[in-house]
CSV table of C-alpha atoms in Angstrom, one decimal:
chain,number,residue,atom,x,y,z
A,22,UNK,CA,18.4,23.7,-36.3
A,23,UNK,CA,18.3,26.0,-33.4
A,24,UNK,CA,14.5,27.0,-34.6
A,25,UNK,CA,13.2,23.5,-34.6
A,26,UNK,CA,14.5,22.6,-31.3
A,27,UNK,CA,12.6,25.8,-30.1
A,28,UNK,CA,9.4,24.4,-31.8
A,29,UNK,CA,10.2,20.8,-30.3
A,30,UNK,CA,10.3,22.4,-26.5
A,31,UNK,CA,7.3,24.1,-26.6
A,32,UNK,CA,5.6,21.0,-28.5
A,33,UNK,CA,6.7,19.2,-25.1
A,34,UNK,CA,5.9,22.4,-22.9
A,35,UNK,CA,2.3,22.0,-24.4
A,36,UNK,CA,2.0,18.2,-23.7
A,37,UNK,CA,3.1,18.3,-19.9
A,38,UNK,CA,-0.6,20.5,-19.7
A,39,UNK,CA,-2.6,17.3,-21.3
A,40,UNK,CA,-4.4,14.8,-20.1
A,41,UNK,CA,-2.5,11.5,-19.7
A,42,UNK,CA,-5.4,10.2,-22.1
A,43,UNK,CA,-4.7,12.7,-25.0
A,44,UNK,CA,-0.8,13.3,-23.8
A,45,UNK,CA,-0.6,9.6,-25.0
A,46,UNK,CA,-2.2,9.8,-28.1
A,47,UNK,CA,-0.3,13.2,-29.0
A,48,UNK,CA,3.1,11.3,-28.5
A,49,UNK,CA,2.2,8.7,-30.5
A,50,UNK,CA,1.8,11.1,-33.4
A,51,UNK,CA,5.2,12.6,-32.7
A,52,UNK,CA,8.3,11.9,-35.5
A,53,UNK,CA,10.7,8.8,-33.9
A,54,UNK,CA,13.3,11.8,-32.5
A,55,UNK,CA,10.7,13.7,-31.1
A,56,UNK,CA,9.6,11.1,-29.0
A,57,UNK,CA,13.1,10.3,-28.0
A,58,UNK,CA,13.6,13.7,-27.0
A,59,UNK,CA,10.4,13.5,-25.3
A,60,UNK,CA,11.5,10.1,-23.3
A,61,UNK,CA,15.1,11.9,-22.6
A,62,UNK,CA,13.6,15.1,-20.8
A,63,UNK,CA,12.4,12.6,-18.1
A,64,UNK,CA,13.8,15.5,-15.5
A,65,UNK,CA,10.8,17.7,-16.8
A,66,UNK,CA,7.8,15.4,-16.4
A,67,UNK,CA,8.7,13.2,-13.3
A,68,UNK,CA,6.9,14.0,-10.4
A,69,UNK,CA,8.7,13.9,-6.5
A,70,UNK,CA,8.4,11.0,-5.5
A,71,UNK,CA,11.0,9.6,-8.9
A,72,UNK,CA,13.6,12.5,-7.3
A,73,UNK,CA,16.7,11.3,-5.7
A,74,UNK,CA,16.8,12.8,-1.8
A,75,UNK,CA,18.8,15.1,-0.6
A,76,UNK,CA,20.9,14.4,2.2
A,77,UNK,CA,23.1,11.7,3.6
A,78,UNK,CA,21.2,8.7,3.4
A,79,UNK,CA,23.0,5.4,2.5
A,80,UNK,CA,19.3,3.1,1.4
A,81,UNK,CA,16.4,4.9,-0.5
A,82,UNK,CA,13.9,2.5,0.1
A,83,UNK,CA,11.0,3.4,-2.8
A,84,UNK,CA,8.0,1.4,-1.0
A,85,UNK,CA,5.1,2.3,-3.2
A,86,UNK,CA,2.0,1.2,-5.4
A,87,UNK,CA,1.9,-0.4,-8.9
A,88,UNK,CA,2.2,2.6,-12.0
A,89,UNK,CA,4.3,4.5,-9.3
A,90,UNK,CA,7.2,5.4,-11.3
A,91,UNK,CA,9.8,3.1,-9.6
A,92,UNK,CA,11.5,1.1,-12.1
A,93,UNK,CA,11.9,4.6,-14.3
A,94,UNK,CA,13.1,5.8,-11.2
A,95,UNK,CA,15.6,3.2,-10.4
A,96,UNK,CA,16.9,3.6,-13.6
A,97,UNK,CA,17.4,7.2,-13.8
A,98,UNK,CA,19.3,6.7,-10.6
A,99,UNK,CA,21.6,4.5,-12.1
A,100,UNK,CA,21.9,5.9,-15.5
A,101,UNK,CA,22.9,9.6,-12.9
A,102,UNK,CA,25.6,7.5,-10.8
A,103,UNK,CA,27.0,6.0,-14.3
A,104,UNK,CA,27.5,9.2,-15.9
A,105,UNK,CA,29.4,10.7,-12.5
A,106,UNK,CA,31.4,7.6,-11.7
A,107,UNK,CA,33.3,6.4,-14.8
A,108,UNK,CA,34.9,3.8,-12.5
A,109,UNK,CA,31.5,2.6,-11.0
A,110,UNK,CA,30.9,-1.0,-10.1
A,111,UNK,CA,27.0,-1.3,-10.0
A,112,UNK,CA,24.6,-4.5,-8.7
A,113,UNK,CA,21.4,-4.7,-10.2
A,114,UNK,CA,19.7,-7.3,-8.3
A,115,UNK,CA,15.9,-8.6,-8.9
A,116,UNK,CA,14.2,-11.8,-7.9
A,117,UNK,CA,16.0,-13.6,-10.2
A,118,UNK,CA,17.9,-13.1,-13.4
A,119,UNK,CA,14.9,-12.9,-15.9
A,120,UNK,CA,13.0,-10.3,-14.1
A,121,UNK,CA,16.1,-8.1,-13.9
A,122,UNK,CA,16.7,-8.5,-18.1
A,123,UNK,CA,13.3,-8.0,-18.7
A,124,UNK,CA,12.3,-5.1,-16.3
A,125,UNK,CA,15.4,-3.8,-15.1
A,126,UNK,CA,17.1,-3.8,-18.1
A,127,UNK,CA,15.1,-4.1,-21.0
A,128,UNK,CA,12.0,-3.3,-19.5
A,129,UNK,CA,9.6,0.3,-21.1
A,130,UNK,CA,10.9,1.8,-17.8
A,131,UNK,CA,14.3,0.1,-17.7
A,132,UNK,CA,18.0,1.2,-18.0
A,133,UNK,CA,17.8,0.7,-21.8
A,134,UNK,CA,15.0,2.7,-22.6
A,135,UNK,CA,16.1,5.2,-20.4
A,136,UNK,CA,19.3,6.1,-22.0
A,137,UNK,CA,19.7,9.3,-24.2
A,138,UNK,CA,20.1,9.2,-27.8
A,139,UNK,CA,23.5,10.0,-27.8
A,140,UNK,CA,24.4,7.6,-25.3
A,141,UNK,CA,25.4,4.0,-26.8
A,142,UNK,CA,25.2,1.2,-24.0
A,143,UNK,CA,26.8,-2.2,-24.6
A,144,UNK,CA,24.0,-5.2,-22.8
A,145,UNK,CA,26.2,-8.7,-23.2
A,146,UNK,CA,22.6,-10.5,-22.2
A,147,UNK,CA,24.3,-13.7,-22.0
A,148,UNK,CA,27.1,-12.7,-19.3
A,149,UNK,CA,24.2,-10.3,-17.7
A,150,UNK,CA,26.7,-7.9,-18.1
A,151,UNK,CA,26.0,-3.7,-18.9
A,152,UNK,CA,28.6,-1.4,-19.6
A,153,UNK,CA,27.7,2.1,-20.2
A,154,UNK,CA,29.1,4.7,-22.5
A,155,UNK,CA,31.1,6.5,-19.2
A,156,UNK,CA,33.0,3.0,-18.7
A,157,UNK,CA,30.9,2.2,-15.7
A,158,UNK,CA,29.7,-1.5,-15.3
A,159,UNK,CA,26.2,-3.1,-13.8
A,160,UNK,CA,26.1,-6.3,-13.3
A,161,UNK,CA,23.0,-9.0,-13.3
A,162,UNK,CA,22.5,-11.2,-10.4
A,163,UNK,CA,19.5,-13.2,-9.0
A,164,UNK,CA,18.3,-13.3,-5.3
A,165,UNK,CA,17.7,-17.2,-6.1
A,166,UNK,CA,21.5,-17.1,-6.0
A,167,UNK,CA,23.1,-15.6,-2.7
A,168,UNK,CA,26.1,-16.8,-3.6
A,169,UNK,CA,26.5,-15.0,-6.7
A,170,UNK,CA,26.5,-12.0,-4.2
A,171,UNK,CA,29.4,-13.2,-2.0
A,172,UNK,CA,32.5,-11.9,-3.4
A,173,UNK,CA,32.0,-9.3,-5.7
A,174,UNK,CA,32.5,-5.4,-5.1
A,175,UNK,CA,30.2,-2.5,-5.6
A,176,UNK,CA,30.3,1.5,-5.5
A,177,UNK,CA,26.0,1.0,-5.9
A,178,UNK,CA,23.1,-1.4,-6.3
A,179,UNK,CA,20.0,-1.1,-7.1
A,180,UNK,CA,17.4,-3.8,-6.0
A,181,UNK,CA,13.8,-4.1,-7.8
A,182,UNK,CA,11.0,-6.0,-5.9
A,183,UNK,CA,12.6,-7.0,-2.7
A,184,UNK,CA,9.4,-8.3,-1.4
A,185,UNK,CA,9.8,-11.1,-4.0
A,186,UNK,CA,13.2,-12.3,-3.4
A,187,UNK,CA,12.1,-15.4,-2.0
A,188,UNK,CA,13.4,-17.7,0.8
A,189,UNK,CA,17.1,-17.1,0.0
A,190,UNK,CA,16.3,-13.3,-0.2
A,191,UNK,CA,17.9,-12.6,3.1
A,192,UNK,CA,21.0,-14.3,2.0
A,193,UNK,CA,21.3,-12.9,-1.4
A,194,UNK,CA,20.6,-9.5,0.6
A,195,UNK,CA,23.5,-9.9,3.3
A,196,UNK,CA,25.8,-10.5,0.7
A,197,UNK,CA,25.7,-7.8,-1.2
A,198,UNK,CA,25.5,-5.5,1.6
A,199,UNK,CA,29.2,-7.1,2.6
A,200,UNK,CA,30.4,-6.2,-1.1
A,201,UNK,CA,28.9,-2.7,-0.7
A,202,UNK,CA,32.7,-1.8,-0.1
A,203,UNK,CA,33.8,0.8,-3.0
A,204,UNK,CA,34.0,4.2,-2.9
A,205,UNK,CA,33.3,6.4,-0.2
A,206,UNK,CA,30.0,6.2,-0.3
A,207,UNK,CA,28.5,3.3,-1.0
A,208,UNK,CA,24.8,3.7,-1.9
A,209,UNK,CA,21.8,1.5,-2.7
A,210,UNK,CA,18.4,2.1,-4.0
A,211,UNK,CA,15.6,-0.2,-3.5
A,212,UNK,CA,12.3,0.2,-5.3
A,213,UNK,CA,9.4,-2.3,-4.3
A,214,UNK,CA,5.7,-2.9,-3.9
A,215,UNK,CA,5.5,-3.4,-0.5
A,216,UNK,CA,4.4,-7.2,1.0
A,217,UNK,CA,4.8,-8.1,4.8
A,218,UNK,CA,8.0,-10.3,4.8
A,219,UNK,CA,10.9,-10.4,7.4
A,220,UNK,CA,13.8,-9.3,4.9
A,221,UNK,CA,11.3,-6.3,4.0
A,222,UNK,CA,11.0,-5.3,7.8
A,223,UNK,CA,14.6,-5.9,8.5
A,224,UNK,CA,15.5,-3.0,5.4
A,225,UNK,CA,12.5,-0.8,6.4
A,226,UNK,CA,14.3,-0.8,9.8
A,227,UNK,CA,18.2,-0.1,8.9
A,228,UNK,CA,19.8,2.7,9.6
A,229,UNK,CA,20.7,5.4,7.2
A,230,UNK,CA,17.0,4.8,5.4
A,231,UNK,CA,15.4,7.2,3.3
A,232,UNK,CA,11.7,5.8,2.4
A,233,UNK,CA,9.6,7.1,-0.2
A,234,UNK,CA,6.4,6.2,0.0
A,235,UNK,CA,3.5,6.1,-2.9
A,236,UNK,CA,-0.1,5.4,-4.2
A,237,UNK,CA,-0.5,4.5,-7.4
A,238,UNK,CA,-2.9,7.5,-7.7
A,239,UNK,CA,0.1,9.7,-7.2
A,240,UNK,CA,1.6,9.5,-10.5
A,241,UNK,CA,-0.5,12.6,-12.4
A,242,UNK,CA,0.7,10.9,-16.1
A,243,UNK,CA,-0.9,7.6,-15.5
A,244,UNK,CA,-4.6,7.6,-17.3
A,245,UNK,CA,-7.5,8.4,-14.7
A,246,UNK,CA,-9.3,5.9,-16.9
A,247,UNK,CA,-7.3,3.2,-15.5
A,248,UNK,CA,-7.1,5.1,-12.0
A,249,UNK,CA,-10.7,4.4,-11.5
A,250,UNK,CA,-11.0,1.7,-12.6
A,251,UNK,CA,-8.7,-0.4,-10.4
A,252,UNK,CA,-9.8,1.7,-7.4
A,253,UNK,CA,-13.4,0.4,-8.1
A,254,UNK,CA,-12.4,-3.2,-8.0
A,255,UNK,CA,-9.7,-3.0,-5.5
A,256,UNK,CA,-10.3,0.0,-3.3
A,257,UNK,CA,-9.3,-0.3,0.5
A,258,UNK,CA,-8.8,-4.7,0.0
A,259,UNK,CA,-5.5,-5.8,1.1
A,260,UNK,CA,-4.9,-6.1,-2.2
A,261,UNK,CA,-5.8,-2.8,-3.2
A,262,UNK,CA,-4.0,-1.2,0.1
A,263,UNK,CA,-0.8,-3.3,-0.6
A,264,UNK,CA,-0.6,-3.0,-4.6
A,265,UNK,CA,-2.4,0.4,-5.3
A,266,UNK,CA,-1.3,2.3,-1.7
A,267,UNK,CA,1.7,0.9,-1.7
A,268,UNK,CA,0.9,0.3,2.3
A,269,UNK,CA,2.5,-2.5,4.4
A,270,UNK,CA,0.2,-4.9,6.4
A,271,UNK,CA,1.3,-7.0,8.4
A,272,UNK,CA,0.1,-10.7,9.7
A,273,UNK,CA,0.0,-10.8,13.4
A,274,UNK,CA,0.3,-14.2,14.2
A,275,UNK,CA,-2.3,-15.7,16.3
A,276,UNK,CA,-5.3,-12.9,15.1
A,277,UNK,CA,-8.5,-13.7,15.6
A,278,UNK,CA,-9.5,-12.3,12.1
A,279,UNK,CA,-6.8,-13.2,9.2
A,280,UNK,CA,-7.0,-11.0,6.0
A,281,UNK,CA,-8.0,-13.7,3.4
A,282,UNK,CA,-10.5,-14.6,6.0
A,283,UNK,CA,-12.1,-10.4,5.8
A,284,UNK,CA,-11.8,-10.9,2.0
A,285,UNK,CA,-13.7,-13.8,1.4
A,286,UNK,CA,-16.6,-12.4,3.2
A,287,UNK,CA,-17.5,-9.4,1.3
A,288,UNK,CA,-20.4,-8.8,-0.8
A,289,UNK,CA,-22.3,-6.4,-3.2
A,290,UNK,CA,-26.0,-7.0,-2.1
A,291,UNK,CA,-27.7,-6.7,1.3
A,292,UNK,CA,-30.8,-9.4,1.3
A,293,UNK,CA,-33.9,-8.2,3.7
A,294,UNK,CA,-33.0,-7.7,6.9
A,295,UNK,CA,-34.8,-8.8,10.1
A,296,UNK,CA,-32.8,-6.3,12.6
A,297,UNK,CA,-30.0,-3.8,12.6
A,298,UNK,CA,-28.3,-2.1,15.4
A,299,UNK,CA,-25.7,0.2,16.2
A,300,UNK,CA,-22.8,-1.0,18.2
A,301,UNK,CA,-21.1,1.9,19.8
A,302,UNK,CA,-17.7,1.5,22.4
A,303,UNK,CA,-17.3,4.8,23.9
A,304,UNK,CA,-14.3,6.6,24.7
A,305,UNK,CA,-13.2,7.4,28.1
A,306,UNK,CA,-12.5,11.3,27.6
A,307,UNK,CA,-12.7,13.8,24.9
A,308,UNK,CA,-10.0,13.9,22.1
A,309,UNK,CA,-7.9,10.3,22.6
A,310,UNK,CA,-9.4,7.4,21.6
A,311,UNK,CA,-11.8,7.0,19.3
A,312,UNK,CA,-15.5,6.3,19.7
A,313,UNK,CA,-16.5,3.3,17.8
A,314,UNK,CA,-19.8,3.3,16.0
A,315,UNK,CA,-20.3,0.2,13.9
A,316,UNK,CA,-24.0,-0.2,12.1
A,317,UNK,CA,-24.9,-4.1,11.8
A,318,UNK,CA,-27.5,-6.6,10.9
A,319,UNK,CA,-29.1,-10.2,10.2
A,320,UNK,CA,-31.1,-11.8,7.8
A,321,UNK,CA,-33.6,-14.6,8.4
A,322,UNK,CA,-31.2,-17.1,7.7
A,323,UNK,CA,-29.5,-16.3,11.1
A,324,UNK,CA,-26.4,-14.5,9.1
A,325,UNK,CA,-25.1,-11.4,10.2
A,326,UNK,CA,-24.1,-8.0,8.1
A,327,UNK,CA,-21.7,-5.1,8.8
A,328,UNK,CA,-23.2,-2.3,7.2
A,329,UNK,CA,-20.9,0.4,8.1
A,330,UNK,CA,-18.1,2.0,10.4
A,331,UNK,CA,-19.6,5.8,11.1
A,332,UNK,CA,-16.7,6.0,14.1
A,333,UNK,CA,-15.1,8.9,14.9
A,334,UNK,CA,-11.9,10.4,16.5
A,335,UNK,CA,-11.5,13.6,18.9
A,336,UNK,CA,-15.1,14.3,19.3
A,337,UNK,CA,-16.7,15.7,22.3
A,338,UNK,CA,-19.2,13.9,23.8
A,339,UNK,CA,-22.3,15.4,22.1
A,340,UNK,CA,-20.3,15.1,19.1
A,341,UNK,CA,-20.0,11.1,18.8
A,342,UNK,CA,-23.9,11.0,20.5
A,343,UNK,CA,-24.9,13.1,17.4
A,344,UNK,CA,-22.9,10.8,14.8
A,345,UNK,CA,-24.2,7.8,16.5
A,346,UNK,CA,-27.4,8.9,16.4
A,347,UNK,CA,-27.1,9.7,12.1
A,348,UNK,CA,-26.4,6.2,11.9
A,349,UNK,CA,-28.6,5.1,13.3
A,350,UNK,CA,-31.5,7.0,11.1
A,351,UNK,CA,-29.4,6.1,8.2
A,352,UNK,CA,-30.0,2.4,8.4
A,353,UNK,CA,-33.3,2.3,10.6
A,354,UNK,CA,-32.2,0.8,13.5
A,355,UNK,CA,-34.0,-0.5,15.8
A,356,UNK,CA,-31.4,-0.3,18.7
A,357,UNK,CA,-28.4,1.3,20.1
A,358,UNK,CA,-25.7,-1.1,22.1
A,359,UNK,CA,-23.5,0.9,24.0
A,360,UNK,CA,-20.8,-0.7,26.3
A,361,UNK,CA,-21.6,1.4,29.8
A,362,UNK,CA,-18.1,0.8,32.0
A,363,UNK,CA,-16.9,4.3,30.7
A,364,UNK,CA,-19.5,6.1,33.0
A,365,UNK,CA,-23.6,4.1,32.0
A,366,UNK,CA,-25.6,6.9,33.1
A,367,UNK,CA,-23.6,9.4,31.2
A,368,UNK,CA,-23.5,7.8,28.1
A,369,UNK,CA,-27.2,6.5,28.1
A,370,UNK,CA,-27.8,10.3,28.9
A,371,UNK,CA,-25.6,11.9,26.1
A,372,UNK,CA,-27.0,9.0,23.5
A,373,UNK,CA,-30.9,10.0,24.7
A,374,UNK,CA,-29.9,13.5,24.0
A,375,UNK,CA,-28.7,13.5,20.6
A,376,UNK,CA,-32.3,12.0,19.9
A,377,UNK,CA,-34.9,11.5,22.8
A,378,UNK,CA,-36.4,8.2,20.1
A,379,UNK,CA,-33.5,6.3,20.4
A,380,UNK,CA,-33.5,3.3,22.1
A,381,UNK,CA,-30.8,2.3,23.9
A,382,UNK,CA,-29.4,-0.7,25.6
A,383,UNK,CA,-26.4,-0.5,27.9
A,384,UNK,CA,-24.2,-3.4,28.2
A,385,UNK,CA,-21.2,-4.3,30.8
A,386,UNK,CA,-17.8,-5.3,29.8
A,387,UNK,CA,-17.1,-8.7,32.3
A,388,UNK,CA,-14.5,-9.6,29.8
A,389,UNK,CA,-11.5,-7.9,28.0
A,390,UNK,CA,-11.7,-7.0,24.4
A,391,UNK,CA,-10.1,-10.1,22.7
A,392,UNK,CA,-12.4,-12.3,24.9
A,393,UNK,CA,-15.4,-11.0,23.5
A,394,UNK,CA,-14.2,-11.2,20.3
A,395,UNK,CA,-13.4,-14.6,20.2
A,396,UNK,CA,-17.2,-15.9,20.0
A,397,UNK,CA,-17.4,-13.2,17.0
A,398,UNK,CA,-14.5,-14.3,15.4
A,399,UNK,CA,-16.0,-18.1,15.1
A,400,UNK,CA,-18.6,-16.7,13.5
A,401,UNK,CA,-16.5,-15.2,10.5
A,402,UNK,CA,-14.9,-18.7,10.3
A,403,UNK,CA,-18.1,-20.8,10.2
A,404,UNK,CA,-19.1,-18.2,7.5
A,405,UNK,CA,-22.2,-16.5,8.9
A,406,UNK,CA,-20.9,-12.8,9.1
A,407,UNK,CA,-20.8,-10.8,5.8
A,408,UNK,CA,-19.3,-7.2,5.0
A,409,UNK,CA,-21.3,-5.1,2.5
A,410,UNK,CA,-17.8,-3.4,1.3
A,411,UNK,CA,-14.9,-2.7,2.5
A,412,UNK,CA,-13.9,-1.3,6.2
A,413,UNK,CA,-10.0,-0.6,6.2
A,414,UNK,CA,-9.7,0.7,9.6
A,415,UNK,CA,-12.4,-1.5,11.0
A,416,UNK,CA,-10.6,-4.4,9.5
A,417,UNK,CA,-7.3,-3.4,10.3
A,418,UNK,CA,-8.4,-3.4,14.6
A,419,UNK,CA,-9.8,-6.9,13.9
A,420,UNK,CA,-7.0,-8.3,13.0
A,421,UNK,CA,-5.1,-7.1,15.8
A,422,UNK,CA,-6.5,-8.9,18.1
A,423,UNK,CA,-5.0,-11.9,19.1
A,424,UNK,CA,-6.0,-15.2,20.6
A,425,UNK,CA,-5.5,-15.6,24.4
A,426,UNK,CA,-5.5,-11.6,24.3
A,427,UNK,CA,-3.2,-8.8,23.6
A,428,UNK,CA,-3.8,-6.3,20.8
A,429,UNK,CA,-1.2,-5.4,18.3
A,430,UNK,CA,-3.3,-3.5,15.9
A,431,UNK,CA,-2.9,0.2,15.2
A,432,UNK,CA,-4.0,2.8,17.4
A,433,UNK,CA,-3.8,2.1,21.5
A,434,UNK,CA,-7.2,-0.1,21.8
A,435,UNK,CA,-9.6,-1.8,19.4
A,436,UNK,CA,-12.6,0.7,19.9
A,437,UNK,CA,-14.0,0.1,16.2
A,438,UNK,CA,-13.4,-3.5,16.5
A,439,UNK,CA,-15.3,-3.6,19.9
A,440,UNK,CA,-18.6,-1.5,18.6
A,441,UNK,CA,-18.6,-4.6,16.2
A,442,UNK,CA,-18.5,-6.6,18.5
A,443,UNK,CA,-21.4,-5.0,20.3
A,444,UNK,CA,-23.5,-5.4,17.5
A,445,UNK,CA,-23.0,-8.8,16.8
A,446,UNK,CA,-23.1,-10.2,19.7
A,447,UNK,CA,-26.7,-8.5,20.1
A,448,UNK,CA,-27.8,-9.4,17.0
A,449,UNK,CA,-26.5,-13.2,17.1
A,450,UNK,CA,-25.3,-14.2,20.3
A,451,UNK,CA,-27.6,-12.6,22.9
A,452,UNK,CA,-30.7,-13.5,24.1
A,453,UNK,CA,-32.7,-11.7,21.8
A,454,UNK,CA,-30.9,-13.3,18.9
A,455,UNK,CA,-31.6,-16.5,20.1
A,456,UNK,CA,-35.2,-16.1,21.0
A,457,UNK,CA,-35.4,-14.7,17.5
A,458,UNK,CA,-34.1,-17.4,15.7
A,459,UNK,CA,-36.0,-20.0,17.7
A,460,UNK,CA,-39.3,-17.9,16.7
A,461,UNK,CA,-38.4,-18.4,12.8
């Protein structure tokens, strides 16, 4: 006996060094109690981000990507608190009863699947009621229904895809926090894909949070077949940000630029191209903001392209004349805009130095950032602007700015944004735009 448990740990010793590919294929092959065993020593093969943090924390918010490990890790969590706490009095608490049977419960990652062999748990699906082999209870209820929440008591919770609980979310939310009244110390985990809604902001922001955050990629077991694939179609979208990167993008009401608005302009082809030019917004110093260095251009049918965001952050200025000037050879532009407030001769000196061919055209900034952008902005939403790929810093500045003015994107100011700007405007809003389309 003692001999083929030695053979069965260095069986699994030997599959943790596979590739998830042939990892999966070599459990498949394993006898049924293998592959329980296998399941069990979930310890062994989590990675860091499925650990329980140390320290007094009181929420451990688990904010991360799809194929994360959160559900296994919720469950683990729960299955720990169980076997320590014979008297424990556990929520589980999903977007409404069905998701919690069938993920939290019964799901490949779920509580049942994540019990050891030896332990026998008692599921009573039609009460929604789990008892496990220590004497501890869980108990199903829906975010649908708050007032499921209101009077029962609870040592711990655990609460799977908050950002789904719906309108009555909040409710179902403030409830149980109320009945989080057992023990002495009450503790709740919370695993989620991230999605910008207010009862998602409120948690993020309570005290006593411990956040884990995750990509998708982060989990070494999942397949890199699968990896690359859904980076290929989904790859710095919001989708892809919010779902893969687990990241949290906000709506800033009023934008000039909405999200489904960026993602219903991108495409795979560039058609012939009658102009490009290179929008650059200087910074005012050396090692704060960033320069912005946007390469853009139109087609004969008057529509404009974005064909790349070459900015760059901290660098001198010979360093952002030399990177402006690279992208400028890369796409065979015939012109440099450069906004000339932070110091014209300087910059048109610095740009003519990084390469004496370039032609350059200062322009003055009469009007703040979000001004400018407006007349830009229409031209997104009469669809005449086009983004070969995507631009997740570029787009995340647009979006930012907001109508009447303001900017609440990230960083202090919109310098990517504004190099587009630059460009665009030159390319279909200035003179020479107009002259040109007049000419076709």
């Amino acid at each position: 006996m003692r001999s083929e448990k030695m053979r069965s740990e260095d069986l699994f010793e030997r599959l943790l060094g596979y590739a998830p590919e042939d990892r999966a294929k070599a459990i498949r092959e394993l006898s049924k109690p293998q592959q329980r065993e296998y399941v069990e020593r979930w310890w062994q093969w989590a990675h860091k981000g499925q650990f329980e943090p140390k320290g007094d924390w009181r929420i451990w918010l688990i904010r991360a990507g799809r194929g994360f490990g959160k559900t296994r890790a919720g469950a683990e969590w729960v299955h720990a608190r169980a076997r320590a706490n014979p008297d424990a009095r556990i929520a589980l608490v999903g977007g409404n009863e069905a998701d919690v049977q069938h993920v939290m419960i019964e799901g490949a990652g779920g509580l049942l699947a994540a019990a050891r062999e030896d332990e026998k748990l008692v599921w009573h699906r039609s009460t929604g009621e789990l008892i496990f082999p220590s004497g501890a209870q869980a108990h199903v209820y829906s975010a649908g229904a708050p007032e499921g929440l209101r009077g029962p008591e609870h040592h711990f919770a655990w609460c799977d895809e908050l950002a789904k609980w719906g309108q009555r979310g909040e409710a179902a939310w403030d409830n149980m926090m109320l009945g989080m009244r057992l023990g002495e110390a009450p503790r709740i985990v919370v695993t989620t894909t991230p999605r910008p809604v207010k009862l998602m902001r409120k948690v993020m922001t309570l005290p006593g949070v411990h956040e884990t955050c995750g990509r998708t990629a982060a989990n070494p077991w999942l397949p890199m077949s699968f990896i690359e694939a859904m980076t290929a179609d989904y790859g710095g979208t919001r989708l892809g940000r919010q779902e893969l990167d687990g990241e949290m993008i906000d709506e800033v009401e009023g934008a000039l630029w909405k999200r489904e608005l960026l993602e219903a302009c991108r495409a795979e082809a560039v058609p012939a191209l009658t102009r490009i030019v290179v929008g650059v917004d200087p910074p005012a110093g050396v090692g704060g903001d960033a320069c912005g260095i946007v390469a853009a251009g139109v087609g004969r049918d008057g529509r404009g392209w974005v064909l790349e965001d070459a900015s760059v952050q901290g660098a001198t200025p010979e360093g952002w004349a030399r990177a402006v000037a690279a992208c400028a050879a890369r796409h065979g532009a015939d012109r440099v805009v450069a906004e000339k407030n932070q110091g014209g001769a300087m910059v048109k000196s610095v740009l003519l130095g990084a390469d004496s061919g370039l032609p350059v055209t200062l322009v003055h900034a009469s009007q703040g950032k979000t001004a400018r952008a407006e007349p830009v902005s229409l031209l997104y939403e009469t669809g005449k602007v086009r983004h070969w790929g995507v631009f997740p810093a570029l787009e995340d500045e647009l979006c930012g700015l907001v109508l009447g003015g303001g900017y609440e994107g990230p960083g202090r100011s919109p310098d990517r944004a504004d190099a587009l700007v630059w460009a665009l405007t030159e390319l279909m809003l200035g003179r020479r735009a107009k002259a040109a389309v007049r000419g076709l």
